[in-house]
GROMACS .gro file of C-alpha atoms in nm:
model
  198
    1MET     CA    1   6.733  10.085   6.934
    2VAL     CA    2   6.482  10.081   6.651
    3ALA     CA    3   6.233   9.915   6.884
    4ALA     CA    4   6.289  10.199   7.131
    5GLY     CA    5   6.185  10.452   6.870
    6HIS     CA    6   6.527  10.567   6.749
    7THR     CA    7   6.620  10.627   6.387
    8VAL     CA    8   6.918  10.395   6.332
    9TYR     CA    9   7.185  10.421   6.062
   10ALA     CA   10   7.378  10.101   5.990
   11ALA     CA   11   7.709  10.108   5.804
   12ARG     CA   12   7.685   9.746   5.693
   13GLY     CA   13   7.437   9.459   5.681
   14ARG     CA   14   7.184   9.627   5.451
   15GLN     CA   15   6.941   9.335   5.454
   16THR     CA   16   6.946   9.314   5.834
   17ALA     CA   17   6.907   9.691   5.858
   18LYS     CA   18   6.607   9.675   5.627
   19GLU     CA   19   6.446   9.400   5.834
   20LEU     CA   20   6.497   9.604   6.151
   21GLY     CA   21   6.369   9.924   5.999
   22ALA     CA   22   6.708  10.094   6.015
   23ARG     CA   23   6.863  10.307   5.742
   24THR     CA   24   7.203  10.247   5.587
   25VAL     CA   25   7.485  10.488   5.518
   26GLN     CA   26   7.798  10.388   5.327
   27LEU     CA   27   8.103  10.435   5.544
   28ASP     CA   28   8.470  10.330   5.537
   29VAL     CA   29   8.625  10.430   5.868
   30THR     CA   30   8.975  10.425   5.716
   31GLY     CA   31   8.896  10.701   5.468
   32ASP     CA   32   8.843  11.068   5.556
   33ALA     CA   33   8.629  11.137   5.248
   34SER     CA   34   8.398  10.843   5.318
   35VAL     CA   35   8.350  10.938   5.682
   36LEU     CA   36   8.285  11.305   5.605
   37ALA     CA   37   8.034  11.209   5.334
   38ALA     CA   38   7.851  10.985   5.580
   39ALA     CA   39   7.838  11.265   5.836
   40LYS     CA   40   7.690  11.501   5.577
   41THR     CA   41   7.428  11.241   5.485
   42VAL     CA   42   7.320  11.202   5.847
   43GLU     CA   43   7.325  11.579   5.902
   44ALA     CA   44   7.101  11.637   5.600
   45ASP     CA   45   6.860  11.379   5.735
   46GLY     CA   46   6.807  11.551   6.068
   47GLY     CA   47   7.118  11.510   6.282
   48LEU     CA   48   7.250  11.264   6.539
   49ASP     CA   49   7.191  11.201   6.910
   50VAL     CA   50   7.392  10.882   6.971
   51LEU     CA   51   7.700  10.746   6.794
   52VAL     CA   52   7.777  10.374   6.834
   53ASN     CA   53   8.138  10.389   6.716
   54ASN     CA   54   8.221  10.017   6.706
   55ALA     CA   55   8.403   9.938   6.381
   56GLY     CA   56   8.669   9.675   6.437
   57ILE     CA   57   8.885   9.413   6.268
   58ALA     CA   58   9.111   9.136   6.398
   59VAL     CA   59   9.360   9.068   6.121
   60GLU     CA   60   9.591   8.880   6.357
   61LEU     CA   61   9.352   8.585   6.378
   62LYS     CA   62   9.477   8.270   6.210
   63SER     CA   63   9.257   8.032   6.008
   64ASP     CA   64   9.177   7.836   6.326
   65GLY     CA   65   9.049   8.150   6.495
   66GLU     CA   66   9.341   8.183   6.734
   67PRO     CA   67   9.554   8.501   6.737
   68VAL     CA   68   9.914   8.488   6.626
   69GLY     CA   69  10.176   8.490   6.899
   70ALA     CA   70  10.336   8.813   7.015
   71SER     CA   71  10.660   8.722   6.834
   72GLU     CA   72  10.470   8.698   6.503
   73VAL     CA   73  10.302   9.038   6.522
   74THR     CA   74  10.442   9.269   6.255
   75ALA     CA   75  10.434   9.646   6.223
   76ASP     CA   76  10.209   9.614   5.917
   77LEU     CA   77   9.963   9.398   6.109
   78MET     CA   78   9.954   9.648   6.394
   79ARG     CA   79   9.919   9.939   6.153
   80GLU     CA   80   9.626   9.778   5.970
   81THR     CA   81   9.451   9.694   6.295
   82PHE     CA   82   9.502  10.039   6.445
   83GLU     CA   83   9.389  10.210   6.124
   84THR     CA   84   9.041  10.068   6.174
   85ASN     CA   85   9.013   9.999   6.547
   86VAL     CA   86   9.174  10.317   6.679
   87PHE     CA   87   9.228  10.578   6.408
   88GLY     CA   88   8.896  10.486   6.247
   89VAL     CA   89   8.714  10.542   6.575
   90VAL     CA   90   8.881  10.882   6.615
   91ARG     CA   91   8.811  10.973   6.252
   92VAL     CA   92   8.441  10.890   6.286
   93LEU     CA   93   8.408  11.065   6.622
   94ARG     CA   94   8.568  11.384   6.491
   95ALA     CA   95   8.343  11.388   6.184
   96PHE     CA   96   8.022  11.329   6.378
   97LEU     CA   97   8.114  11.533   6.686
   98PRO     CA   98   7.956  11.857   6.555
   99LEU     CA   99   7.626  11.671   6.515
  100LEU     CA  100   7.649  11.531   6.867
  101GLN     CA  101   7.731  11.875   7.007
  102ARG     CA  102   7.417  12.017   6.847
  103SER     CA  103   7.209  11.731   6.983
  104SER     CA  104   6.990  11.769   7.289
  105ALA     CA  105   7.120  11.436   7.421
  106HIS     CA  106   7.457  11.507   7.583
  107GLY     CA  107   7.684  11.296   7.799
  108VAL     CA  108   7.846  11.064   7.544
  109ALA     CA  109   8.220  11.127   7.543
  110TYR     CA  110   8.302  11.107   7.914
  111PRO     CA  111   8.132  10.775   7.997
  112ALA     CA  112   8.255  10.628   7.668
  113SER     CA  113   8.612  10.722   7.757
  114LYS     CA  114   8.578  10.558   8.099
  115ALA     CA  115   8.441  10.240   7.944
  116ALA     CA  116   8.744  10.235   7.715
  117VAL     CA  117   8.978  10.278   8.011
  118ASN     CA  118   8.814   9.978   8.180
  119MET     CA  119   8.879   9.759   7.876
  120VAL     CA  120   9.237   9.882   7.837
  121THR     CA  121   9.295   9.798   8.204
  122VAL     CA  122   9.146   9.450   8.167
  123GLN     CA  123   9.360   9.374   7.862
  124TYR     CA  124   9.681   9.491   8.028
  125ALA     CA  125   9.598   9.290   8.340
  126LYS     CA  126   9.548   8.979   8.125
  127ALA     CA  127   9.869   9.041   7.933
  128PHE     CA  128  10.079   9.097   8.247
  129PRO     CA  129   9.940   8.867   8.519
  130GLY     CA  130  10.249   8.919   8.736
  131ILE     CA  131  10.181   9.291   8.771
  132ARG     CA  132   9.898   9.445   8.972
  133ILE     CA  133   9.692   9.639   8.718
  134ASN     CA  134   9.353   9.754   8.845
  135ALA     CA  135   9.082  10.008   8.767
  136VAL     CA  136   8.862  10.166   9.032
  137GLU     CA  137   8.550  10.380   9.015
  138PRO     CA  138   8.565  10.603   9.323
  139GLY     CA  139   8.210  10.734   9.299
  140TYR     CA  140   8.059  11.076   9.238
  141THR     CA  141   8.327  11.287   9.404
  142ARG     CA  142   8.330  11.665   9.448
  143THR     CA  143   8.594  11.777   9.196
  144ASP     CA  144   8.644  12.057   8.945
  145ILE     CA  145   8.530  11.835   8.657
  146ASN     CA  146   8.171  11.822   8.790
  147GLY     CA  147   8.159  12.172   8.938
  148ARG     CA  148   8.203  12.022   9.286
  149ARG     CA  149   7.853  11.875   9.278
  150GLY     CA  150   7.970  11.529   9.383
  151GLU     CA  151   7.814  11.347   9.677
  152GLN     CA  152   8.139  11.265   9.855
  153SER     CA  153   8.462  11.441   9.942
  154VAL     CA  154   8.792  11.394   9.761
  155GLU     CA  155   8.918  11.212  10.070
  156GLN     CA  156   8.628  10.967  10.055
  157GLY     CA  157   8.682  10.915   9.683
  158ALA     CA  158   9.050  10.847   9.741
  159GLU     CA  159   8.984  10.572   9.996
  160ILE     CA  160   8.926  10.304   9.733
  161ILE     CA  161   9.233  10.415   9.536
  162VAL     CA  162   9.454  10.390   9.845
  163ARG     CA  163   9.309  10.051   9.938
  164MET     CA  164   9.367   9.909   9.591
  165ALA     CA  165   9.720  10.049   9.582
  166GLN     CA  166   9.800   9.871   9.909
  167LEU     CA  167   9.654   9.531   9.822
  168LYS     CA  168   9.887   9.240   9.879
  169THR     CA  169   9.956   9.010   9.586
  170ASP     CA  170   9.763   8.722   9.743
  171ARG     CA  171   9.453   8.942   9.775
  172LEU     CA  172   9.430   9.042   9.411
  173ALA     CA  173   9.108   8.985   9.223
  174PRO     CA  174   9.123   8.713   8.955
  175THR     CA  175   9.167   8.960   8.671
  176ARG     CA  176   9.165   8.690   8.405
  177THR     CA  177   8.801   8.611   8.476
  178SER     CA  178   8.661   8.908   8.668
  179THR     CA  179   8.470   9.196   8.517
  180VAL     CA  180   8.466   9.564   8.600
  181ARG     CA  181   8.127   9.731   8.617
  182TRP     CA  182   8.111  10.102   8.537
  183CYS     CA  183   7.811  10.249   8.719
  184GLY     CA  184   7.848  10.602   8.585
  185GLU     CA  185   7.869  10.902   8.811
  186GLY     CA  186   7.518  11.018   8.733
  187PHE     CA  187   7.357  10.692   8.849
  188ARG     CA  188   7.523  10.638   9.187
  189GLN     CA  189   7.284  10.671   9.479
  190PRO     CA  190   7.367  10.923   9.756
  191GLY     CA  191   7.592  10.768  10.017
  192GLN     CA  192   7.673  10.469   9.796
  193HIS     CA  193   8.048  10.420   9.754
  194ALA     CA  194   8.249  10.198   9.525
  195LYS     CA  195   8.411   9.880   9.655
  196PRO     CA  196   8.715   9.695   9.521
  197LEU     CA  197   8.686   9.363   9.345
  198THR     CA  198   8.720   9.075   9.591
   0.00000   0.00000   0.00000
Protein backbone atom coordinates (compact mmCIF):
# COMPACT_ATOMS: atom_id res chain seq x y z
CA MET A 1 0.00 0.00 0.00
CA VAL A 2 2.95 2.29 0.63
CA ALA A 3 4.15 1.58 -2.90
CA ALA A 4 0.73 2.63 -4.18
CA GLY A 5 1.12 6.03 -2.54
CA HIS A 6 -0.89 5.46 0.64
CA THR A 7 0.15 6.62 4.10
CA VAL A 8 0.22 3.40 6.14
CA TYR A 9 -0.01 3.05 9.92
CA ALA A 10 1.32 -0.22 11.35
CA ALA A 11 0.39 -1.35 14.87
CA ARG A 12 3.41 -3.64 15.21
CA GLY A 13 6.67 -4.45 13.46
CA ARG A 14 8.27 -1.02 13.85
CA GLN A 15 11.46 -1.96 12.01
CA THR A 16 9.54 -3.41 9.07
CA ALA A 17 7.25 -0.38 9.02
CA LYS A 18 10.29 1.90 8.94
CA GLU A 19 11.81 -0.03 6.05
CA LEU A 20 8.55 0.20 4.11
CA GLY A 21 8.06 3.87 4.82
CA ALA A 22 5.00 3.28 6.98
CA ARG A 23 4.24 4.99 10.29
CA THR A 24 3.53 3.20 13.54
CA VAL A 25 0.79 3.75 16.08
CA GLN A 26 0.68 1.92 19.41
CA LEU A 27 -2.49 -0.10 19.67
CA ASP A 28 -3.85 -2.88 21.90
CA VAL A 29 -7.14 -4.06 20.39
CA THR A 30 -8.26 -5.50 23.74
CA GLY A 31 -8.23 -2.10 25.46
CA ASP A 32 -10.71 0.71 24.83
CA ALA A 33 -8.30 3.43 25.95
CA SER A 34 -5.52 2.19 23.67
CA VAL A 35 -7.80 1.97 20.65
CA LEU A 36 -9.32 5.40 21.22
CA ALA A 37 -5.86 6.93 21.66
CA ALA A 38 -4.73 5.38 18.38
CA ALA A 39 -7.79 6.75 16.60
CA LYS A 40 -7.06 10.24 17.94
CA THR A 41 -3.45 9.97 16.75
CA VAL A 42 -4.54 9.04 13.23
CA GLU A 43 -7.23 11.74 13.22
CA ALA A 44 -4.72 14.41 14.23
CA ASP A 45 -2.45 13.28 11.42
CA GLY A 46 -5.02 13.78 8.68
CA GLY A 47 -7.66 11.06 8.91
CA LEU A 48 -8.22 7.59 7.49
CA ASP A 49 -9.48 6.18 4.18
CA VAL A 50 -8.92 2.44 4.63
CA LEU A 51 -8.87 0.30 7.77
CA VAL A 52 -7.17 -3.11 7.57
CA ASN A 53 -8.67 -4.57 10.74
CA ASN A 54 -6.74 -7.85 10.95
CA ALA A 55 -5.53 -8.35 14.53
CA GLY A 56 -5.67 -12.02 15.48
CA ILE A 57 -4.33 -14.64 17.87
CA ALA A 58 -4.55 -18.44 17.98
CA VAL A 59 -4.05 -19.39 21.61
CA GLU A 60 -5.43 -22.88 21.03
CA LEU A 61 -2.33 -23.92 19.08
CA LYS A 62 -0.15 -26.47 20.84
CA SER A 63 3.66 -26.43 20.79
CA ASP A 64 3.65 -28.56 17.63
CA GLY A 65 1.48 -26.01 15.83
CA GLU A 66 -1.65 -28.15 15.83
CA PRO A 67 -4.86 -26.87 17.45
CA VAL A 68 -6.21 -28.56 20.54
CA GLY A 69 -9.16 -30.88 20.05
CA ALA A 70 -12.72 -29.65 20.49
CA SER A 71 -13.00 -31.50 23.81
CA GLU A 72 -10.01 -29.55 25.17
CA VAL A 73 -11.31 -26.08 24.33
CA THR A 74 -12.13 -24.17 27.51
CA ALA A 75 -14.29 -21.12 28.09
CA ASP A 76 -11.18 -19.12 29.03
CA LEU A 77 -9.46 -20.08 25.79
CA MET A 78 -12.51 -19.06 23.78
CA ARG A 79 -12.85 -15.83 25.73
CA GLU A 80 -9.21 -14.87 25.16
CA THR A 81 -9.43 -15.64 21.46
CA PHE A 82 -12.70 -13.77 20.97
CA GLU A 83 -11.42 -10.76 22.94
CA THR A 84 -8.83 -10.14 20.24
CA ASN A 85 -10.23 -11.76 17.10
CA VAL A 86 -13.85 -10.63 17.41
CA PHE A 87 -14.35 -8.01 20.11
CA GLY A 88 -11.04 -6.37 19.20
CA VAL A 89 -12.12 -6.04 15.58
CA VAL A 90 -15.42 -4.48 16.65
CA ARG A 91 -13.65 -2.18 19.13
CA VAL A 92 -11.23 -0.91 16.48
CA LEU A 93 -13.94 -0.51 13.85
CA ARG A 94 -16.15 1.51 16.18
CA ALA A 95 -13.27 3.79 17.17
CA PHE A 96 -12.13 4.43 13.60
CA LEU A 97 -15.58 4.48 11.99
CA PRO A 98 -16.02 8.27 12.36
CA LEU A 99 -12.78 8.76 10.43
CA LEU A 100 -13.91 6.38 7.70
CA GLN A 101 -17.29 8.12 7.47
CA ARG A 102 -15.56 11.45 6.91
CA SER A 103 -13.32 9.93 4.26
CA SER A 104 -13.96 10.39 0.56
CA ALA A 105 -13.29 6.67 0.01
CA HIS A 106 -16.51 4.85 0.92
CA GLY A 107 -17.61 1.27 0.44
CA VAL A 108 -15.70 -0.55 3.20
CA ALA A 109 -18.19 -2.09 5.59
CA TYR A 110 -20.52 -3.93 3.20
CA PRO A 111 -17.91 -5.84 1.15
CA ALA A 112 -15.92 -6.55 4.32
CA SER A 113 -19.00 -8.06 5.95
CA LYS A 114 -19.60 -10.28 2.92
CA ALA A 115 -16.00 -11.46 2.94
CA ALA A 116 -16.44 -12.38 6.60
CA VAL A 117 -19.62 -14.32 5.81
CA ASN A 118 -17.71 -16.29 3.17
CA MET A 119 -15.07 -17.32 5.71
CA VAL A 120 -17.66 -18.19 8.36
CA THR A 121 -19.41 -20.37 5.79
CA VAL A 122 -16.19 -22.13 4.79
CA GLN A 123 -15.28 -22.85 8.41
CA TYR A 124 -18.71 -24.25 9.24
CA ALA A 125 -18.65 -26.39 6.10
CA LYS A 126 -15.26 -27.79 7.13
CA ALA A 127 -16.44 -28.42 10.69
CA PHE A 128 -19.65 -30.19 9.62
CA PRO A 129 -18.87 -32.11 6.40
CA GLY A 130 -22.09 -34.11 6.69
CA ILE A 131 -24.24 -31.00 6.38
CA ARG A 132 -24.70 -28.94 3.22
CA ILE A 133 -23.40 -25.48 4.11
CA ASN A 134 -22.90 -23.18 1.13
CA ALA A 135 -22.55 -19.49 0.31
CA VAL A 136 -23.72 -17.96 -2.95
CA GLU A 137 -23.23 -14.56 -4.55
CA PRO A 138 -26.36 -13.95 -6.61
CA GLY A 139 -25.05 -10.93 -8.50
CA TYR A 140 -26.03 -7.27 -8.62
CA THR A 141 -29.76 -7.67 -8.02
CA ARG A 142 -32.39 -4.92 -7.96
CA THR A 143 -33.24 -4.65 -4.25
CA ASP A 144 -33.94 -1.92 -1.70
CA ILE A 145 -30.36 -2.06 -0.41
CA ASN A 146 -28.97 -0.64 -3.68
CA GLY A 147 -31.89 1.63 -4.55
CA ARG A 148 -33.06 -0.93 -7.13
CA ARG A 149 -30.12 -0.14 -9.39
CA GLY A 150 -29.16 -3.79 -9.84
CA GLU A 151 -28.71 -5.32 -13.27
CA GLN A 152 -30.97 -8.32 -12.72
CA SER A 153 -34.37 -9.01 -11.20
CA VAL A 154 -34.96 -10.56 -7.79
CA GLU A 155 -36.18 -13.68 -9.60
CA GLN A 156 -32.92 -13.94 -11.53
CA GLY A 157 -30.91 -13.39 -8.37
CA ALA A 158 -32.87 -16.11 -6.59
CA GLU A 159 -32.12 -18.72 -9.27
CA ILE A 160 -28.70 -19.59 -7.86
CA ILE A 161 -30.07 -19.74 -4.30
CA VAL A 162 -32.81 -22.16 -5.35
CA ARG A 163 -30.35 -24.30 -7.33
CA MET A 164 -27.94 -24.56 -4.42
CA ALA A 165 -30.76 -25.37 -2.00
CA GLN A 166 -31.83 -28.26 -4.23
CA LEU A 167 -28.41 -29.79 -4.80
CA LYS A 168 -28.19 -33.49 -4.10
CA THR A 169 -25.57 -34.66 -1.63
CA ASP A 170 -23.50 -36.35 -4.35
CA ARG A 171 -23.32 -33.08 -6.30
CA LEU A 172 -21.87 -30.97 -3.52
CA ALA A 173 -18.69 -29.03 -4.12
CA PRO A 174 -15.63 -30.31 -2.22
CA THR A 175 -15.92 -27.70 0.51
CA ARG A 176 -12.78 -28.88 2.28
CA THR A 177 -10.61 -27.74 -0.61
CA SER A 178 -12.72 -25.34 -2.67
CA THR A 179 -12.65 -21.57 -2.39
CA VAL A 180 -15.39 -18.99 -2.68
CA ARG A 181 -14.62 -15.92 -4.76
CA TRP A 182 -16.44 -12.71 -3.85
CA CYS A 183 -16.65 -10.56 -6.98
CA GLY A 184 -18.36 -7.60 -5.35
CA GLU A 185 -21.58 -6.15 -6.66
CA GLY A 186 -19.92 -3.09 -8.12
CA PHE A 187 -17.58 -5.11 -10.36
CA ARG A 188 -19.98 -7.56 -12.01
CA GLN A 189 -20.40 -6.99 -15.73
CA PRO A 190 -23.94 -6.42 -17.11
CA GLY A 191 -25.62 -9.71 -17.89
CA GLN A 192 -23.02 -11.71 -15.97
CA HIS A 193 -24.60 -13.99 -13.37
CA ALA A 194 -23.11 -16.03 -10.57
CA LYS A 195 -22.71 -19.79 -10.89
CA PRO A 196 -22.55 -22.42 -8.15
CA LEU A 197 -19.35 -24.23 -7.31
CA THR A 198 -19.04 -27.45 -9.29
